[in-house]
mmCIF file of C-alpha atoms in Angstrom:
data_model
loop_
_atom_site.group_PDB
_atom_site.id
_atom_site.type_symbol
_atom_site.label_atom_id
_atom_site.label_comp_id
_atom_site.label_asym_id
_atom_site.label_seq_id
_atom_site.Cartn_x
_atom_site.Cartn_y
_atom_site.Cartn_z
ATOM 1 C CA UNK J 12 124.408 82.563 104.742
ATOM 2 C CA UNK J 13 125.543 81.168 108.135
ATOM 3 C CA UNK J 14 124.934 77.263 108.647
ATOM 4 C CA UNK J 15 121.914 77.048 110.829
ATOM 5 C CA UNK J 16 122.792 74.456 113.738
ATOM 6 C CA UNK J 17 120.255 71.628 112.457
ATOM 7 C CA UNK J 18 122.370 71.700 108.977
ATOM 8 C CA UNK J 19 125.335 71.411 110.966
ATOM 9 C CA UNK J 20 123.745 67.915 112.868
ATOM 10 C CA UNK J 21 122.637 66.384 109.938
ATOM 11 C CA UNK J 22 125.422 67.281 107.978
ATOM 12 C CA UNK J 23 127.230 64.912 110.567
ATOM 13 C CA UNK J 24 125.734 61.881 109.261
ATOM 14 C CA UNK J 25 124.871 62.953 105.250
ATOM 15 C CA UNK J 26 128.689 64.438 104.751
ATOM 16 C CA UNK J 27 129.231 66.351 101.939
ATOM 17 C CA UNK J 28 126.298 65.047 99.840
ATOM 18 C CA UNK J 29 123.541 66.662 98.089
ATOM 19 C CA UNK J 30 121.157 68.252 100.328
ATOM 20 C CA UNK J 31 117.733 69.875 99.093
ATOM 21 C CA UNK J 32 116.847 72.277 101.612
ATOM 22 C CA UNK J 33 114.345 75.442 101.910
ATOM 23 C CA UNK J 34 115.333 78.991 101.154
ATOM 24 C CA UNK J 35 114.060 82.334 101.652
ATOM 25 C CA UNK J 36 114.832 85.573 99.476
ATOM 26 C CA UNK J 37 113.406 88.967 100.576
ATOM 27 C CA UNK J 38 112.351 91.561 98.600
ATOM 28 C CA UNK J 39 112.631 94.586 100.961
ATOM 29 C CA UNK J 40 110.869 98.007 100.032
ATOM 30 C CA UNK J 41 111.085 101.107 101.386
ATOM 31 C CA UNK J 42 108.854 104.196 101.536
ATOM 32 C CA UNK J 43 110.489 105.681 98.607
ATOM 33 C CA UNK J 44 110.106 102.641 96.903
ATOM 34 C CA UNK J 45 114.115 101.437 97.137
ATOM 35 C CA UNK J 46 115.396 97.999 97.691
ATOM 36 C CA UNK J 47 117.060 96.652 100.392
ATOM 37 C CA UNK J 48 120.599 94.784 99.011
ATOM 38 C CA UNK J 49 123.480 93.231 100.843
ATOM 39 C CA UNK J 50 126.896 92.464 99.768
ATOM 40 C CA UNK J 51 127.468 88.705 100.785
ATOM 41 C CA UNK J 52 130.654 87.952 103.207
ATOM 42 C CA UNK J 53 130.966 84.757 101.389
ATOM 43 C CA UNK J 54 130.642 85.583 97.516
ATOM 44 C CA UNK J 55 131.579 89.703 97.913
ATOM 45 C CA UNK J 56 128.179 89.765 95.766
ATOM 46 C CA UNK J 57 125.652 92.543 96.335
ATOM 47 C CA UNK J 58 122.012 90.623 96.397
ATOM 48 C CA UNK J 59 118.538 90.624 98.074
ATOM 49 C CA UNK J 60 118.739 88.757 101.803
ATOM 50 C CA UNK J 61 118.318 85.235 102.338
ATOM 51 C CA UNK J 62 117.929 82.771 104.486
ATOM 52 C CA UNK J 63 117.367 79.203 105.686
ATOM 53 C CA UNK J 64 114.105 78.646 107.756
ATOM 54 C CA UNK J 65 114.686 76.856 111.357
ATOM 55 C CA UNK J 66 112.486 73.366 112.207
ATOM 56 C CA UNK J 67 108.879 74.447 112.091
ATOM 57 C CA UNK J 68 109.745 78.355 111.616
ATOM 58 C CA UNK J 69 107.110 79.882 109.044
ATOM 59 C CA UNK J 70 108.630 80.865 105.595
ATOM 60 C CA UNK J 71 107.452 84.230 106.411
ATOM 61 C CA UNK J 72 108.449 84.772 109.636
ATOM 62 C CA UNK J 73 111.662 83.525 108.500
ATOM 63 C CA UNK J 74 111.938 86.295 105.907
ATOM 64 C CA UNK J 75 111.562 89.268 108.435
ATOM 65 C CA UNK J 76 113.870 87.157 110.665
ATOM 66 C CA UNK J 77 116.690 87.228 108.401
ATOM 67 C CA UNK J 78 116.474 90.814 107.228
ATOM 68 C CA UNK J 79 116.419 91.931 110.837
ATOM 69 C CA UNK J 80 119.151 89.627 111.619
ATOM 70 C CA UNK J 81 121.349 90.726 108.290
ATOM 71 C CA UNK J 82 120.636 94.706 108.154
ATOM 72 C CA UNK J 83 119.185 95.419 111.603
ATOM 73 C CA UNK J 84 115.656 96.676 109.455
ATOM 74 C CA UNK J 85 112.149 95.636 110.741
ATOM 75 C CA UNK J 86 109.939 94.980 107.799
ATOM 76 C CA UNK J 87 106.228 92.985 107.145
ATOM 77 C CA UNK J 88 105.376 90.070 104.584
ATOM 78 C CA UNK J 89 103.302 91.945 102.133
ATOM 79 C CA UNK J 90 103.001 88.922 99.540
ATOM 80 C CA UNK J 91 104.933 85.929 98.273
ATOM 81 C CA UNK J 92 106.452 86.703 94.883
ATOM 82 C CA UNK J 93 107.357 82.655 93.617
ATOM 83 C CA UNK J 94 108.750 79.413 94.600
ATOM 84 C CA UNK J 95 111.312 78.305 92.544
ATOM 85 C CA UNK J 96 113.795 74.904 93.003
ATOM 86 C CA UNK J 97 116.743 76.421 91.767
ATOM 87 C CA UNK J 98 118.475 74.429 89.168
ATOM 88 C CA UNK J 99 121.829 74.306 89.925
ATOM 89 C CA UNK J 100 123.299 72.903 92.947
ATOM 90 C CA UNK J 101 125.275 75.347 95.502
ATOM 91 C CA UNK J 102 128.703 74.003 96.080
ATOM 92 C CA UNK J 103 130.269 75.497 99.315
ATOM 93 C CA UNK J 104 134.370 75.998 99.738
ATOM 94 C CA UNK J 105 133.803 73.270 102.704
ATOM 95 C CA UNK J 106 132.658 70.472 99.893
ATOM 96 C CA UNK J 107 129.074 71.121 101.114
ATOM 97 C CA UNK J 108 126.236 70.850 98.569
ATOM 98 C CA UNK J 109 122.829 71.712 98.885
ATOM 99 C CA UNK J 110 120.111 72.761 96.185
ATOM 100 C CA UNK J 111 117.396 75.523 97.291
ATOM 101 C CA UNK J 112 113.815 75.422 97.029
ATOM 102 C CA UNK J 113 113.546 78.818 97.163
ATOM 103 C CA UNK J 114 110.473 81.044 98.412
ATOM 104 C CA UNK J 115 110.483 84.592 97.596
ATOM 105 C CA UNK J 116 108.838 87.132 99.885
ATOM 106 C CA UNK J 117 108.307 90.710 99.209
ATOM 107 C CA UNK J 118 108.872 92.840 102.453
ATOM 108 C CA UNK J 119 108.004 96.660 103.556
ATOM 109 C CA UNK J 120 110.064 98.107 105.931
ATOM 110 C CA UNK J 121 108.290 99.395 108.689
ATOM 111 C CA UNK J 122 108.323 103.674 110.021
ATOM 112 C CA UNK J 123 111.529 104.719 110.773
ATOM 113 C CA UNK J 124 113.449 101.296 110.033
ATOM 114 C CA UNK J 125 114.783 102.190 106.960
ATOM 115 C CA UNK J 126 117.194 104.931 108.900
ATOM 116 C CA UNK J 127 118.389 101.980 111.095
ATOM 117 C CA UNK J 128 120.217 99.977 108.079
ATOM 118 C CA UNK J 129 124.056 98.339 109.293
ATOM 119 C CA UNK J 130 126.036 95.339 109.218
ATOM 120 C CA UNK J 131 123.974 93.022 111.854
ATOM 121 C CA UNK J 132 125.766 90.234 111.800
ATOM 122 C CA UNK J 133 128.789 88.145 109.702
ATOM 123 C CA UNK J 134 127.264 87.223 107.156
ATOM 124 C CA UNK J 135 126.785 90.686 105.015
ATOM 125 C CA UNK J 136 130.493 92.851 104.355
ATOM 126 C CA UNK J 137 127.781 95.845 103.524
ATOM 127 C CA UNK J 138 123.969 96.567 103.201
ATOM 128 C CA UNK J 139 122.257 99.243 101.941
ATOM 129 C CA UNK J 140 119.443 100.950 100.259
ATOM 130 C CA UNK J 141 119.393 100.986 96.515
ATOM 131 C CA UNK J 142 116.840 102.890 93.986
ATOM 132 C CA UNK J 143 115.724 100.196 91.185
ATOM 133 C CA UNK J 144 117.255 102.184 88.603
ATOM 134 C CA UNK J 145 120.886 102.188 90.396
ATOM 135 C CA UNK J 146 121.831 98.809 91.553
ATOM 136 C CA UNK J 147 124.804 97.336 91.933
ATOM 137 C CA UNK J 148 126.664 94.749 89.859
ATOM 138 C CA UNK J 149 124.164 91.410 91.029
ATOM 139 C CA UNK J 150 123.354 88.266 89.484
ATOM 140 C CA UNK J 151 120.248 87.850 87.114
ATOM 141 C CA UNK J 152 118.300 85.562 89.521
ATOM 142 C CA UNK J 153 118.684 88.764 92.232
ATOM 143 C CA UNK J 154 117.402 91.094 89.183
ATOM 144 C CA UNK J 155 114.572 88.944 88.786
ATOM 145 C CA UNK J 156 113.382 88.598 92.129
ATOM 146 C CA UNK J 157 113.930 92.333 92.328
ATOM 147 C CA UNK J 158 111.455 92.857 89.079
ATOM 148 C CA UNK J 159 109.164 90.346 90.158
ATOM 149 C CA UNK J 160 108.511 91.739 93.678
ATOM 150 C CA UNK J 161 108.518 95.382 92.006
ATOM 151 C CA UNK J 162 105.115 94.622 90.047
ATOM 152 C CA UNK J 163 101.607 93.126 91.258
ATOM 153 C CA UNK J 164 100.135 90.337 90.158
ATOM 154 C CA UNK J 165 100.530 86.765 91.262
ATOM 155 C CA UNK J 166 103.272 84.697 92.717
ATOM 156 C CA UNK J 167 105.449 83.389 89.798
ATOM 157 C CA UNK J 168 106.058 79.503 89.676
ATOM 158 C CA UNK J 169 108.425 79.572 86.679
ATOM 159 C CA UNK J 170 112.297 79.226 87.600
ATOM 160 C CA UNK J 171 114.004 82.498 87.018
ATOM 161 C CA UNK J 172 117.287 83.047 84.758
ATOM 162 C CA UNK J 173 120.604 81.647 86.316
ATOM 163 C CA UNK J 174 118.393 79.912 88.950
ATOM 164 C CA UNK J 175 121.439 78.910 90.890
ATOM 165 C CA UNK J 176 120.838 80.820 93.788
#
C-alpha cells in the first residue's frame, strides 16, 4: 500500500517507531459471486485490497476509494464484516513499523464494472477476478476475510488466524 502523505509528515517526527494506524480490507463481489484479488507490488502476494483511510475520510468511503484506485472497479459498501487489531506488527523494508486496526468491508461491484478490472495504479503487479473455489496461493488472514464476507450474519470482532495483516 502506498504511504498516504499524512504518514509521510508524521513519520518525520515519530521515525521509524511503532505506529498504530487504521486499515481497510475489501471484500469485493461480483455478480457471479467471484472475488476481487490483487497481487501486491510490495509482497508479490495475491490478497483482497486495502487501504489506509485519509484525515476524516469515512472507513467506507475509503474502501470503494481504494478498490477504484487499485483495480479501476466501482463497487458499494454492502456491510462491515469485523474489526480486528491485528497482532503482529508490519515491518516495512524502509525500518517503518506500524500495527493495523483493521476494518473489513464487504463490497459489490456495481453493472458493468466488473469488465473494467486493470492495474490502476503502483501498488498492485496484477488484479483480477477469482471464483471462491479457485484462489490463488494467499495468506490465511486474506482466506478469512474472504469466508467471512462470503456468509451473512454479523460483523466478527474476534482476530482472525495469522492476524498480521
Amino acid at each position: 500500500m502506498a504511504t498516504p502523505d499524512f504518514i509521510r509528515d508524521l513519520r518525520r517526527s515519530a521515525g521509524h517507531q511503532l505506529l498504530h494506524l487504521p486499515g481497510v480490507s475489501v471484500v469485493v463481489f461480483d455478480d457471479q459471486g467471484r472475488v476481487l484479488l490483487g497481487r501486491r507490488a510490495d509482497t508479490g502476494r495475491w490478497s483482497v485490497i486495502g487501504g489506509i483511510p485519509e484525515p476524516g475520510e469515512q472507513p467506507a468511503d475509503c474502501a470503494v476509494r481504494e478498490v477504484q484506485e487499485e483495480t479501476n472497479v466501482r463497487c458499494v459498501a454492502e456491510r462491515l464484516v469485523g474489526v480486528y487489531a491485528l497482532d503482529k506488527p508490519v515491518t516495512y523494508p524502509n525500518g517503518d513499523i506500524c500495527q493495523f486496526m483493521d476494518i473489513v468491508f464487504r463490497c459489490r461491484a456495481t453493472a458493468r464494472a466488473a469488465s473494467a478490472v486493470r492495474v490502476n495504479d503502483e501498488e498492485s503487479l496484477e488484479v483480477g477476478w477469482f471464483g471462491l473455489d479457485e484462489l490463488p496461493t494467499m495468506k490465511e488472514y486474506a482466506h478469512f476475510r474472504i469466508k467471512q464476507a462470503s456468509q451473512e450474519g454479523p460483523a466478527s470482532f474476534t482476530a482472525p488466524p495469522d492476524a498480521a495483516g
